[in-house]
C-alpha positions as a printed Julia matrix, in Angstrom:
198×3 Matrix{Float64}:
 -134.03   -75.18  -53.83
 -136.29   -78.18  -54.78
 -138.74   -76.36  -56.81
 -135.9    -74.53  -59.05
 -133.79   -77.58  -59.43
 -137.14   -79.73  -60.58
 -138.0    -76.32  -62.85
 -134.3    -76.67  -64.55
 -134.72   -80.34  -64.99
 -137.56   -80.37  -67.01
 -136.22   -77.74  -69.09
 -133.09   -79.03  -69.03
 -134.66   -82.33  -70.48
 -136.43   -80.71  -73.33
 -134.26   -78.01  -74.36
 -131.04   -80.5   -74.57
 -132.85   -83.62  -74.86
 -130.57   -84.8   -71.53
 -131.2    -87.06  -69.51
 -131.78   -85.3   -65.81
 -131.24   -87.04  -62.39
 -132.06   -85.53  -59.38
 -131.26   -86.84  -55.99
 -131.61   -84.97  -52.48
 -130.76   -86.67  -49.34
 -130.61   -86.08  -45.64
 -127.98   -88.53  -44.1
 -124.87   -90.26  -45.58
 -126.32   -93.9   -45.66
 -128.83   -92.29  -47.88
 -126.45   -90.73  -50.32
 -124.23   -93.74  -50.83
 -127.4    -95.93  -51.39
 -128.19   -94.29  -54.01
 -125.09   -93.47  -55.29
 -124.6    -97.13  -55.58
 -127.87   -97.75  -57.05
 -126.85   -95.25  -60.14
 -123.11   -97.05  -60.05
 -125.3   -100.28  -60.37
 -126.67   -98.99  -63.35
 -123.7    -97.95  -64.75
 -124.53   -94.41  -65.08
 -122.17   -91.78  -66.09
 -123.14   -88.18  -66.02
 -121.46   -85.14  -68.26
 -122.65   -82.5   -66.01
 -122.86   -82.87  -62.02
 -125.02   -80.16  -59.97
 -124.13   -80.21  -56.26
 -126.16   -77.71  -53.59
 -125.14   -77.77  -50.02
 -123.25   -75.62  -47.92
 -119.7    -75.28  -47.93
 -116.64   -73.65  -47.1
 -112.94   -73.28  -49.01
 -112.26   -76.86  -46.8
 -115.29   -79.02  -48.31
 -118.69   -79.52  -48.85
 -121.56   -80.74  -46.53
 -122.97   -83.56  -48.69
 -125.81   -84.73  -45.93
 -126.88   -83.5   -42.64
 -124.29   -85.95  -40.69
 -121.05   -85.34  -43.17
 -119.07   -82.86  -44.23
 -116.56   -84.07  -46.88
 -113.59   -82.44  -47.24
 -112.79   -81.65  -51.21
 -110.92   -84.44  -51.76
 -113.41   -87.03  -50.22
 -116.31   -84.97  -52.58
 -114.62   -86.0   -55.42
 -114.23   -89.61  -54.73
 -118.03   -89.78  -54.31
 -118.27   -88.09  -57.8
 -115.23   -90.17  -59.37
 -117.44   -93.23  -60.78
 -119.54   -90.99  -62.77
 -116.89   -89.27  -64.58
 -117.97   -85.79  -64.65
 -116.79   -83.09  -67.05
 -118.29   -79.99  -65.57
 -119.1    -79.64  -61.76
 -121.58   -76.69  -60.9
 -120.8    -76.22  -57.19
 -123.66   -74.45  -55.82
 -122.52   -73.48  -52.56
 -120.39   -71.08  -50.65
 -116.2    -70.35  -51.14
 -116.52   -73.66  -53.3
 -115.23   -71.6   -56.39
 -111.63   -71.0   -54.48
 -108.61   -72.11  -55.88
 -107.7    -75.02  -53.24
 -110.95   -76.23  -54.23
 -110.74   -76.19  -57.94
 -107.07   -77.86  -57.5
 -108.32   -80.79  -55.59
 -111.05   -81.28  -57.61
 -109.36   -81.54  -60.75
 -106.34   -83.71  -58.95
 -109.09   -85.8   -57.79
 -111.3    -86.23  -61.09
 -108.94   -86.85  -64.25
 -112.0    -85.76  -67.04
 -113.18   -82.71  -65.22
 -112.66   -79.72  -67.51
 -114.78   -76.78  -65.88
 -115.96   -76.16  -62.46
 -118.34   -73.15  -61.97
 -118.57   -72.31  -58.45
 -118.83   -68.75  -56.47
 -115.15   -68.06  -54.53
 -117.38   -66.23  -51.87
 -120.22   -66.68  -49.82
 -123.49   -67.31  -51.71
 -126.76   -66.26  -51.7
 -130.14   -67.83  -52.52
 -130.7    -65.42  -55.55
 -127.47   -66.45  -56.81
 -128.24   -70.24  -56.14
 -131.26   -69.88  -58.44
 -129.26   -68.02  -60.94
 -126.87   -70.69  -61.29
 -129.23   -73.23  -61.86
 -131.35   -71.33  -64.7
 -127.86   -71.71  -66.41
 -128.07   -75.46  -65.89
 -129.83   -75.98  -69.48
 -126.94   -73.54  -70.98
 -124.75   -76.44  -69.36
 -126.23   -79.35  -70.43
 -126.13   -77.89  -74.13
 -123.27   -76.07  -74.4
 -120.06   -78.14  -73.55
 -117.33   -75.74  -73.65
 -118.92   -72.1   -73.32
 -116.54   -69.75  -75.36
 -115.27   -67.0   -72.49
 -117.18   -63.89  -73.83
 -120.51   -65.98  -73.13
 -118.91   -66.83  -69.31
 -118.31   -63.29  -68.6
 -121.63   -62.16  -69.47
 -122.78   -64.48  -67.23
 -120.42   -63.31  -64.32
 -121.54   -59.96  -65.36
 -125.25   -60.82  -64.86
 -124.54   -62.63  -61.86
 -123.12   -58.99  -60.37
 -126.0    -57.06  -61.69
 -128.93   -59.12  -60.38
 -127.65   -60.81  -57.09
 -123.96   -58.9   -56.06
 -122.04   -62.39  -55.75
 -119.1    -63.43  -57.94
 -119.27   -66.6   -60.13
 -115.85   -68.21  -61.18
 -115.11   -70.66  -64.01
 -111.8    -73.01  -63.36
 -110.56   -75.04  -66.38
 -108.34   -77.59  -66.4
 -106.27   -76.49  -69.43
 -105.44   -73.08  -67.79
 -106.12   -73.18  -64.07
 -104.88   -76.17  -62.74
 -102.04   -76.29  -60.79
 -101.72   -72.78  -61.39
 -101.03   -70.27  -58.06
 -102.34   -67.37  -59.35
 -105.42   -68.67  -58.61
 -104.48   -67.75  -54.81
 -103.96   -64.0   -56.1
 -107.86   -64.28  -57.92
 -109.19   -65.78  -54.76
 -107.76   -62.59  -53.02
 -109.09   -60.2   -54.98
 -112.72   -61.78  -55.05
 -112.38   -61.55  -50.98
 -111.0    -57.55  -51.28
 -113.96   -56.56  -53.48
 -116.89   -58.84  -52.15
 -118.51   -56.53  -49.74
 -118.66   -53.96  -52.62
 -120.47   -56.32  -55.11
 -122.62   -57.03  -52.91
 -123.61   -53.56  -53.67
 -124.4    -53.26  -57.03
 -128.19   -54.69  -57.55
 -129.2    -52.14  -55.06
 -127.55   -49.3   -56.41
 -128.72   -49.67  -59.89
 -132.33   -50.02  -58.75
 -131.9    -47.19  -57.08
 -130.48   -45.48  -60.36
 -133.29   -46.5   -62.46
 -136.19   -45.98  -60.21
């Protein structure tokens, strides 16, 4: 996803006038040097973008560590995020989104798919990044379009947790439920309307 995520930061940096950071790595010693080098330089960031794979248990964050939820957010924790865009897989379930916000005391929104993910829907989510970075409490009509497009073009579910109505709150076992039940027929939808409009 290199290409996208450099696309989205440039236009990210002149749509919002943000400042963008990017920063890929391969192995843990890599990630925590440069986490300390932006700790160093006492950056903070509003908006945090994270693409890896992942299950409902935690995210891989390099190639020799997967970090359980809990140990994600203490990497993230100095840099006081508000919104977390997880791109990855089942990182939009509810044990997730309870951790996280447990874990990170100014997060407000996480948007994050609850079931597996695909690469259409990873570039999806970050041509929204700009939205983000300008926009920093989406009203909910503007979030369900988005879901809704998110159906249409790729078949995957996108979920939005915030911390003034989600956290702590068990019905978001029910939700993660029902995006499981109806999955496989979402993942239906872009091909059936092509086929209705051909």
């Amino acid at each position: 996803m290199g290409d996208v995520t450099r696309l989205v930061s440039v236009i990210g940096t002149v749509a919002s006038d943000a400042t963008v950071t990017i920063r890929e790595t391969t192995s843990e010693r890599e990630l925590l040097d440069q986490l300390a080098a932006l700790l160093q330089d006492d950056r903070r960031f509003d908006v945090v973008v994270a693409i890896g794979h992942s299950n409902e248990t935690g995210i891989r964050i390099a190639s020799d560590r997967f970090a359980p939820w809990d140990a994600f957010a203490s990497y993230l924790k100095p840099f006081e995020p508000r919104r977390l865009m997880l791109v990855a897989c089942q990182a939009g379930r509810w044990p997730a989104a309870t951790v996280l916000f447990r874990k990170l005391p100014k997060l407000r929104r996480i948007f994050a798919s609850p079931v597996n993910a695909s690469k259409d829907l990873a570039t999806l989510m970050l041509a929204m990044v700009p939205y983000l970075l300008e926009v920093k409490a989406p009203r909910d009509h503007a979030v369900r379009i988005g879901q809704a497009v998110s159906v249409v073009l790729t078949g995957r579910q996108v979920r939005q947790w915030m911390r003034t109505r989600d956290k702590d709150n068990p019905e978001g076992l029910l939700l993660d439920e029902a995006a499981q039940f109806v999955d496989p027929y979402l993942r239906h939808v872009p091909g059936i309307l092509v086929s209705v409009f051909k």
